[in-house]
Coordinates of C-alpha atoms and ligand atoms in Angstrom, one line a residue:
M241 CA 36.7 -8.3 -51.1
T242 CA 36.2 -10.1 -47.8
R243 CA 33.3 -12.5 -48.0
I244 CA 30.7 -13.5 -45.5
S245 CA 32.1 -16.6 -43.7
V246 CA 30.0 -19.5 -42.5
L247 CA 31.3 -22.1 -40.0
I248 CA 29.7 -25.5 -40.6
I249 CA 29.9 -28.0 -37.8
D250 CA 28.7 -31.5 -38.9
T251 CA 30.1 -34.9 -38.1
D252 CA 28.7 -36.3 -41.3
E253 CA 31.1 -35.5 -44.1
A254 CA 28.6 -35.9 -47.0
S255 CA 26.1 -33.5 -45.5
R256 CA 28.8 -31.0 -44.4
Q257 CA 30.2 -31.1 -48.0
F258 CA 26.7 -30.6 -49.5
L259 CA 26.1 -27.4 -47.4
A260 CA 29.7 -26.2 -48.0
K261 CA 29.4 -26.6 -51.8
T262 CA 26.0 -24.9 -51.9
L263 CA 27.3 -22.0 -49.9
Q264 CA 30.5 -21.7 -51.9
K265 CA 28.5 -21.5 -55.1
Q266 CA 26.9 -18.4 -53.7
D267 CA 30.2 -16.9 -52.9
F268 CA 30.2 -17.5 -49.2
Q269 CA 33.5 -18.4 -47.5
V270 CA 33.2 -21.7 -45.7
I271 CA 35.0 -23.0 -42.6
E272 CA 34.4 -26.7 -41.8
A273 CA 34.6 -28.6 -38.5
E274 CA 33.7 -32.2 -37.6
S275 CA 33.0 -31.6 -34.0
A276 CA 32.1 -29.0 -31.5
M277 CA 35.6 -28.9 -30.1
E278 CA 37.1 -28.5 -33.6
G279 CA 34.5 -25.8 -34.2
L280 CA 35.6 -23.9 -31.0
Q281 CA 39.1 -24.2 -32.1
K282 CA 38.4 -22.8 -35.6
I283 CA 36.4 -20.0 -34.0
S284 CA 39.4 -19.0 -31.9
E285 CA 41.4 -18.6 -35.1
S286 CA 38.9 -16.4 -36.9
I287 CA 35.4 -15.3 -36.0
P288 CA 32.8 -16.5 -38.6
H289 CA 29.9 -14.2 -39.5
I290 CA 27.4 -17.1 -39.0
I291 CA 27.5 -20.6 -37.5
S292 CA 25.6 -23.6 -38.7
C293 CA 25.7 -26.6 -36.4
D294 CA 24.3 -30.1 -36.9
A295 CA 22.3 -31.3 -33.9
N296 CA 24.2 -34.6 -33.8
I297 CA 27.6 -33.3 -32.9
L298 CA 28.9 -36.1 -30.7
D299 CA 31.1 -34.4 -28.2
M300 CA 28.5 -32.0 -26.7
R301 CA 24.8 -31.4 -26.6
V302 CA 24.1 -28.9 -29.3
Y303 CA 22.3 -26.5 -27.0
E304 CA 25.2 -26.6 -24.6
F305 CA 27.4 -25.6 -27.4
I306 CA 25.1 -22.6 -28.2
Q307 CA 25.0 -21.6 -24.5
R308 CA 28.8 -21.7 -24.4
L309 CA 29.1 -19.4 -27.4
R310 CA 26.5 -17.0 -26.2
Q311 CA 28.4 -16.5 -22.9
E312 CA 31.1 -14.8 -24.9
K313 CA 30.5 -11.2 -25.8
K314 CA 32.2 -11.6 -29.2
F315 CA 29.6 -14.1 -30.2
A316 CA 26.6 -12.2 -28.9
N317 CA 25.7 -11.1 -32.5
T318 CA 26.7 -14.2 -34.4
P319 CA 23.6 -16.0 -35.8
I320 CA 23.7 -19.7 -34.9
V321 CA 21.4 -22.1 -36.7
V322 CA 20.9 -25.8 -36.0
F323 CA 20.2 -28.5 -38.6
S324 CA 18.6 -31.7 -37.4
G325 CA 18.2 -34.9 -39.3
D326 CA 16.0 -36.3 -36.6
P327 CA 14.0 -33.3 -35.3
D328 CA 12.9 -33.2 -31.7
P329 CA 10.6 -30.5 -30.3
D330 CA 12.4 -30.6 -26.9
E331 CA 15.7 -30.2 -28.5
M332 CA 14.4 -27.3 -30.6
D333 CA 13.1 -25.5 -27.5
H334 CA 16.5 -26.0 -25.7
C335 CA 18.3 -24.6 -28.7
L336 CA 16.2 -21.6 -29.1
Q337 CA 16.3 -20.9 -25.4
A338 CA 20.0 -21.2 -25.4
G339 CA 20.2 -18.4 -28.0
G340 CA 20.0 -20.3 -31.2
N341 CA 18.4 -18.4 -34.1
E342 CA 16.8 -21.1 -36.2
Y343 CA 16.2 -24.9 -36.0
Y344 CA 15.9 -26.5 -39.4
V345 CA 14.9 -30.0 -40.4
K346 CA 17.7 -31.2 -42.7
S347 CA 16.7 -31.2 -46.4
G348 CA 17.7 -29.6 -49.7
Q349 CA 14.8 -27.2 -49.2
S350 CA 15.9 -26.1 -45.7
T351 CA 19.4 -25.6 -47.0
N352 CA 18.0 -23.1 -49.4
T353 CA 15.9 -21.4 -46.8
F354 CA 18.9 -21.1 -44.6
I355 CA 21.0 -19.5 -47.3
K356 CA 18.2 -17.0 -48.1
N357 CA 18.0 -16.2 -44.4
I358 CA 21.7 -15.4 -43.9
M359 CA 21.7 -11.7 -44.7
P360 CA 18.4 -11.0 -42.9
L361 CA 19.7 -12.9 -39.9
L362 CA 22.9 -10.9 -39.8
S363 CA 20.9 -7.7 -40.1
A364 CA 18.4 -8.7 -37.4
M365 CA 21.1 -9.7 -34.9
K366 CA 22.8 -6.4 -35.4
E367 CA 19.5 -4.6 -34.5
A368 CA 18.7 -6.8 -31.6
H369 CA 22.0 -6.3 -29.9
P370 CA 23.2 -2.8 -30.8
E371 CA 26.7 -2.3 -29.6
E372 CA 27.7 1.3 -28.9
E373 CA 25.7 3.7 -31.1
E374 CA 24.5 1.8 -34.1
K375 CA 24.5 3.5 -37.4
G376 CA 22.7 2.3 -40.5
V377 CA 24.7 1.2 -43.5
L378 CA 25.4 4.2 -45.8
S379 CA 25.5 3.5 -49.5
V380 CA 26.1 6.3 -52.0
F381 CA 25.3 6.1 -55.7
L382 CA 27.6 8.1 -57.9
S383 CA 28.6 8.5 -61.5
A384 CA 31.3 10.3 -63.3
K385 CA 28.9 11.4 -66.0
G386 CA 25.2 12.3 -66.1
G387 CA 22.5 10.2 -67.7
T388 CA 24.1 6.8 -66.8
G389 CA 21.0 5.6 -65.0
T390 CA 22.3 6.3 -61.5
S391 CA 18.9 7.6 -60.1
S392 CA 16.8 4.8 -61.6
L393 CA 19.2 2.1 -60.4
C394 CA 19.4 3.6 -56.9
A395 CA 15.6 3.6 -56.5
N396 CA 15.3 0.0 -57.9
V397 CA 18.1 -1.3 -55.7
A398 CA 16.5 0.4 -52.7
M399 CA 13.3 -1.5 -53.6
S400 CA 15.1 -4.9 -53.8
L401 CA 16.8 -4.1 -50.5
S402 CA 13.5 -3.5 -48.8
R403 CA 12.2 -6.8 -50.1
L404 CA 15.3 -8.6 -48.9
M405 CA 15.5 -7.0 -45.5
T406 CA 12.0 -7.3 -44.4
S407 CA 12.8 -6.3 -40.8
S408 CA 15.0 -3.4 -41.7
T409 CA 14.2 0.2 -42.4
I410 CA 15.4 1.8 -45.6
A411 CA 15.7 5.5 -46.5
L412 CA 16.6 7.0 -49.9
V413 CA 17.9 10.6 -50.0
D414 CA 18.2 12.5 -53.2
M415 CA 21.2 14.8 -53.0
V416 CA 21.6 15.6 -56.7
L417 CA 22.0 19.3 -57.2
P418 CA 20.6 21.5 -58.5
I419 CA 17.6 19.3 -59.4
G420 CA 16.8 15.9 -58.0
S421 CA 14.8 13.3 -59.8
Q422 CA 13.8 10.7 -57.2
A423 CA 10.5 12.5 -56.6
L424 CA 9.8 12.2 -60.3
I425 CA 10.8 8.5 -60.5
T426 CA 8.7 7.6 -57.4
G427 CA 5.8 9.9 -58.2
Y428 CA 5.9 12.3 -55.2
E429 CA 4.5 15.7 -55.9
G430 CA 4.5 17.5 -52.5
D431 CA 6.7 20.2 -51.1
F432 CA 8.7 18.3 -48.6
N433 CA 12.4 18.0 -49.6
L434 CA 16.0 18.0 -48.6
I435 CA 16.3 21.8 -48.9
E436 CA 13.5 22.3 -46.4
V437 CA 15.1 19.8 -44.0
S438 CA 18.4 21.6 -44.3
K439 CA 16.8 24.8 -43.0
L440 CA 15.8 23.3 -39.7
E441 CA 17.7 23.9 -36.6
P442 CA 19.8 20.9 -35.6
E443 CA 17.7 20.3 -32.5
E444 CA 14.5 20.2 -34.6
M445 CA 16.0 17.7 -37.1
T446 CA 15.9 14.5 -34.9
S447 CA 15.6 10.8 -35.8
D448 CA 11.9 11.0 -34.8
Y449 CA 11.3 14.0 -37.0
L450 CA 12.8 12.2 -40.0
L451 CA 10.9 9.0 -39.3
E452 CA 7.7 10.9 -39.1
N453 CA 8.2 13.2 -42.1
L454 CA 10.0 11.2 -44.8
I455 CA 7.7 10.3 -47.7
R456 CA 6.6 6.7 -48.4
P457 CA 6.0 6.8 -52.1
E458 CA 2.8 4.8 -53.0
N459 CA 4.4 2.0 -55.1
W460 CA 7.7 1.7 -53.2
L461 CA 8.8 0.1 -50.0
F462 CA 11.3 2.7 -48.7
D463 CA 11.1 6.1 -47.2
L464 CA 12.2 9.0 -49.4
L465 CA 13.8 12.4 -48.7
P466 CA 13.2 14.0 -52.0
G467 CA 15.8 16.4 -53.5
S468 CA 15.7 19.9 -54.7
P469 CA 12.8 20.5 -57.1
D470 CA 14.5 23.3 -59.1
P471 CA 17.7 25.2 -59.3
G472 CA 16.2 28.2 -57.5
T473 CA 15.3 26.1 -54.5
A474 CA 18.8 24.5 -54.5
G475 CA 20.3 27.9 -53.9
D476 CA 18.7 27.8 -50.4
F477 CA 20.4 24.6 -49.4
N478 CA 22.0 24.9 -46.1
V479 CA 25.1 23.0 -47.0
S480 CA 26.6 23.0 -43.5
H481 CA 23.7 20.9 -42.3
A482 CA 24.2 18.1 -44.9
P483 CA 26.6 15.9 -42.8
N484 CA 24.2 16.1 -39.8
I485 CA 21.2 15.1 -42.0
I486 CA 23.0 12.0 -43.2
D487 CA 24.2 11.2 -39.6
T488 CA 20.7 11.5 -38.2
L489 CA 19.2 9.4 -41.0
R490 CA 21.7 6.7 -40.2
K491 CA 20.6 6.7 -36.6
A492 CA 16.9 6.5 -37.7
Y493 CA 17.3 3.9 -40.5
D494 CA 19.1 0.6 -41.0
Y495 CA 20.1 1.4 -44.5
V496 CA 20.5 4.9 -46.0
L497 CA 21.0 5.2 -49.8
V498 CA 22.1 8.5 -51.2
D499 CA 21.7 9.5 -54.9
F500 CA 24.5 11.9 -55.6
G501 CA 24.4 11.6 -59.4
R502 CA 27.6 13.2 -60.7
S503 CA 27.7 15.9 -58.0
F504 CA 31.2 15.4 -56.8
S505 CA 31.7 18.4 -54.6
R506 CA 32.7 19.7 -51.2
I507 CA 29.2 18.8 -50.1
S508 CA 29.3 15.2 -51.2
L509 CA 32.9 14.4 -50.6
P510 CA 32.8 14.0 -46.8
I511 CA 29.7 11.9 -47.1
I512 CA 31.3 9.7 -49.8
Q513 CA 34.4 9.3 -47.5
E514 CA 32.2 8.1 -44.7
A515 CA 30.1 5.7 -46.8
D516 CA 30.3 2.0 -46.2
V517 CA 29.6 1.3 -49.9
A518 CA 30.1 3.6 -52.9
V519 CA 28.3 2.4 -55.9
M520 CA 30.0 3.8 -59.0
V521 CA 27.6 3.6 -62.0
L522 CA 29.2 3.6 -65.4
S523 CA 28.0 3.1 -68.9
N524 CA 29.9 1.4 -71.7
D525 CA 31.1 4.4 -73.7
L526 CA 34.8 5.3 -73.7
S527 CA 34.3 8.8 -72.4
T528 CA 32.3 7.7 -69.3
V529 CA 34.8 4.9 -68.6
T530 CA 37.7 7.4 -68.9
L531 CA 36.0 9.9 -66.6
T532 CA 35.2 7.1 -64.2
K533 CA 38.8 6.1 -64.0
R534 CA 39.8 9.7 -63.1
T535 CA 37.0 9.9 -60.5
L536 CA 38.1 6.5 -59.0
D537 CA 41.7 7.7 -58.8
Y538 CA 40.5 10.9 -57.1
M539 CA 38.4 9.0 -54.6
Q540 CA 41.4 6.8 -53.7
E541 CA 43.5 10.0 -53.2
Q542 CA 40.7 11.2 -50.9
G543 CA 40.9 8.1 -48.8
V544 CA 37.9 6.2 -50.1
H545 CA 39.1 2.6 -49.7
Q546 CA 38.9 0.5 -52.9
E547 CA 37.2 -2.3 -50.9
R548 CA 34.2 0.0 -50.4
I549 CA 33.8 0.8 -54.1
Y550 CA 31.3 -1.1 -56.0
P551 CA 31.7 -0.4 -59.7
M552 CA 28.8 -1.4 -61.9
L553 CA 28.2 -1.3 -65.6
N554 CA 24.8 -0.2 -66.8
R555 CA 24.1 -1.0 -70.4
A556 CA 21.9 2.1 -70.8
V557 CA 22.2 2.2 -74.5
G558 CA 22.3 -1.4 -75.5
L559 CA 25.2 -3.6 -76.5
E560 CA 27.3 -1.2 -78.5
G561 CA 30.4 0.3 -76.9
L562 CA 33.1 -1.2 -74.7
T563 CA 32.9 -4.7 -73.3
K564 CA 33.1 -5.3 -69.6
A565 CA 36.7 -6.6 -70.0
E566 CA 37.7 -3.5 -72.0
A567 CA 36.2 -1.2 -69.4
E568 CA 37.9 -3.1 -66.6
K569 CA 41.3 -2.7 -68.3
I570 CA 40.9 1.0 -68.4
L571 CA 39.6 1.2 -64.8
E572 CA 42.2 -1.2 -63.4
I573 CA 39.5 -2.5 -61.0
G574 CA 36.9 -5.3 -61.4
I575 CA 33.3 -4.4 -62.3
R576 CA 31.1 -6.1 -59.8
T577 CA 27.9 -6.4 -61.8
T578 CA 26.3 -5.5 -65.1
V579 CA 22.7 -4.2 -65.5
P580 CA 21.4 -5.4 -68.9
Y581 CA 19.8 -3.1 -71.5
M582 CA 16.1 -2.9 -70.6
R583 CA 15.0 -1.4 -73.9
S584 CA 12.0 0.9 -73.1
N585 CA 11.1 -1.0 -69.9
L586 CA 12.9 1.3 -67.5
T587 CA 11.6 4.4 -69.1
L588 CA 8.0 3.0 -69.0
A589 CA 8.3 2.0 -65.4
N590 CA 9.8 5.4 -64.5
N591 CA 7.1 7.2 -66.3
Q592 CA 4.5 5.3 -64.3
N593 CA 6.4 5.8 -61.1
V594 CA 6.7 2.1 -60.4
P595 CA 9.7 -0.2 -59.7
I596 CA 10.8 -2.5 -62.6
E597 CA 9.9 -5.5 -60.5
T598 CA 6.2 -4.4 -60.4
K599 CA 5.9 -3.4 -64.0
F600 CA 8.1 -6.0 -65.6
P601 CA 8.6 -8.8 -63.0
T602 CA 10.3 -11.1 -65.6
D603 CA 12.9 -8.5 -66.7
S604 CA 16.3 -10.0 -66.0
A605 CA 17.4 -6.7 -64.5
N606 CA 15.4 -7.7 -61.4
F607 CA 17.9 -10.4 -60.7
V608 CA 20.8 -7.9 -60.9
F609 CA 19.0 -5.5 -58.5
K610 CA 18.5 -8.4 -56.1
Q611 CA 22.1 -9.4 -56.3
M612 CA 23.2 -5.8 -55.8
A613 CA 21.0 -5.6 -52.7
V614 CA 22.6 -8.7 -51.2
E615 CA 26.1 -7.5 -52.0
I616 CA 25.5 -4.0 -50.7
S617 CA 24.2 -5.3 -47.4
Q618 CA 27.2 -7.7 -47.2
M619 CA 29.7 -5.0 -47.9
G620 CA 27.9 -2.7 -45.4
I621 CA 28.0 -5.3 -42.7
L622 CA 31.6 -6.2 -43.4
T623 CA 32.9 -2.6 -43.5
Q624 CA 31.0 -1.8 -40.3
A625 CA 32.5 -4.9 -38.6
G626 CA 35.9 -3.4 -39.5
Ligands
ATP795 N1 19.8 -0.4 -68.4 C1 19.0 0.5 -69.0 N2 18.2 0.0 -70.0 C2 17.3 0.9 -70.6 N3 17.2 2.2 -70.3 C3 18.0 2.7 -69.4 C4 18.9 1.9 -68.7 N4 19.6 2.6 -67.8 C5 19.1 3.9 -67.9 N5 18.2 3.9 -68.9 C6 17.4 5.1 -69.4 O1 18.2 6.3 -69.0 C7 17.3 7.2 -68.4 C8 18.1 8.1 -67.5 O2 18.2 7.4 -66.2 P1 18.4 8.2 -64.9 O3 17.6 9.4 -64.7 O4 18.2 7.1 -63.8 O5 19.9 8.5 -65.1 P2 20.8 9.5 -64.2 O6 22.2 9.0 -64.4 O7 20.3 9.5 -62.8 O8 20.7 10.8 -64.9 P3 21.0 12.3 -64.4 O9 22.4 12.6 -64.8 O10 20.0 13.1 -65.2 O11 20.7 12.3 -63.0 C9 16.2 6.4 -67.8 O12 15.0 7.1 -67.8 C10 16.1 5.2 -68.7 O13 15.1 5.6 -69.7
MG796 MG1 19.9 11.2 -61.6

């Protein structure tokens, strides 16, 4: 997969290497330059996703360098941060006025703050400078077999994404037919749902309508479009409106997560084909892995690019079953992440309609959800950037 690239411009080799190593450890791609001129030359070869510049570059004032970049349309959305070993309020003002995003005082701590801010910065720049018509990142959650934990993972990852992207809006849609389970997981008991929305005329179903009517479940930080409450209701689903619902949601929200469960059908396929990220949830039993392989082959035939697929292993039944390596051998594709067995924790959290992070903040699964949120937003930004 393509990674987020960071251009580091710093005359001081030790400090450049320190930032480079720290970023590489977290799987960022690093491009290094010793001077503004070298930076400009590297930029002309390939456009980085984000630029970090030391204030002491010798060949140009740092804010002039920022100004110069901002004059070019292709760098309008590139976050630019400045690190200064010798902070100066005037210089900071100049940098921010020139279009710099952050001005950090150099330290180990500020390096960490910068790294934490990379994804939110990329997201915020996209929102502040929408090019044509911006669409939110679409991530679909699928499985080849039921009961693999797809719905619980989808809800908990949406929660982590909301925590990570504090200035972004996030919607979760339950499209599992004939019965959805997100209302049950998040504790919503009302009548508003996907089936009702599908009955609306297209002119009624606007971004504003969705923003006003989606549910904000009490213990969660995203908006929910609940699914069908029972098979009878599912029969009333106006299938032809499904693509437009997703499209309008993407205009209204920065991130749209769709729980499809194992409903691979003529309804879900066009939406899966359009998705920026397709999270494929599998468990570690042979039959699920085999079915997943067939599903992945089918997706590929249908034009879902492998770069957009995010296979993840959920140890829903503990440690027995296939190892990750055995599963990968069958799948012929790398598994991106593994969710540990949570014993009864997930069931307990689900039963109380709360996220895992609220009920069991020290459960190691929380780190996995956080990592997934980061990777999904990275994949989304990368696929949208083409
Ligand atoms: N990693 C895990 N550790 C412990 N329990 C898990 C784990 N993953 C899933 N479970 C259990 O499996 C149950 C089913 O999860 P969930 O409803 O999210 O699966 P699903 O794939 O969406 O199922 P369905 O096919 O019914 O839609 C959860 O309530 C939870 O009890
Ligand atoms: Mg489900």
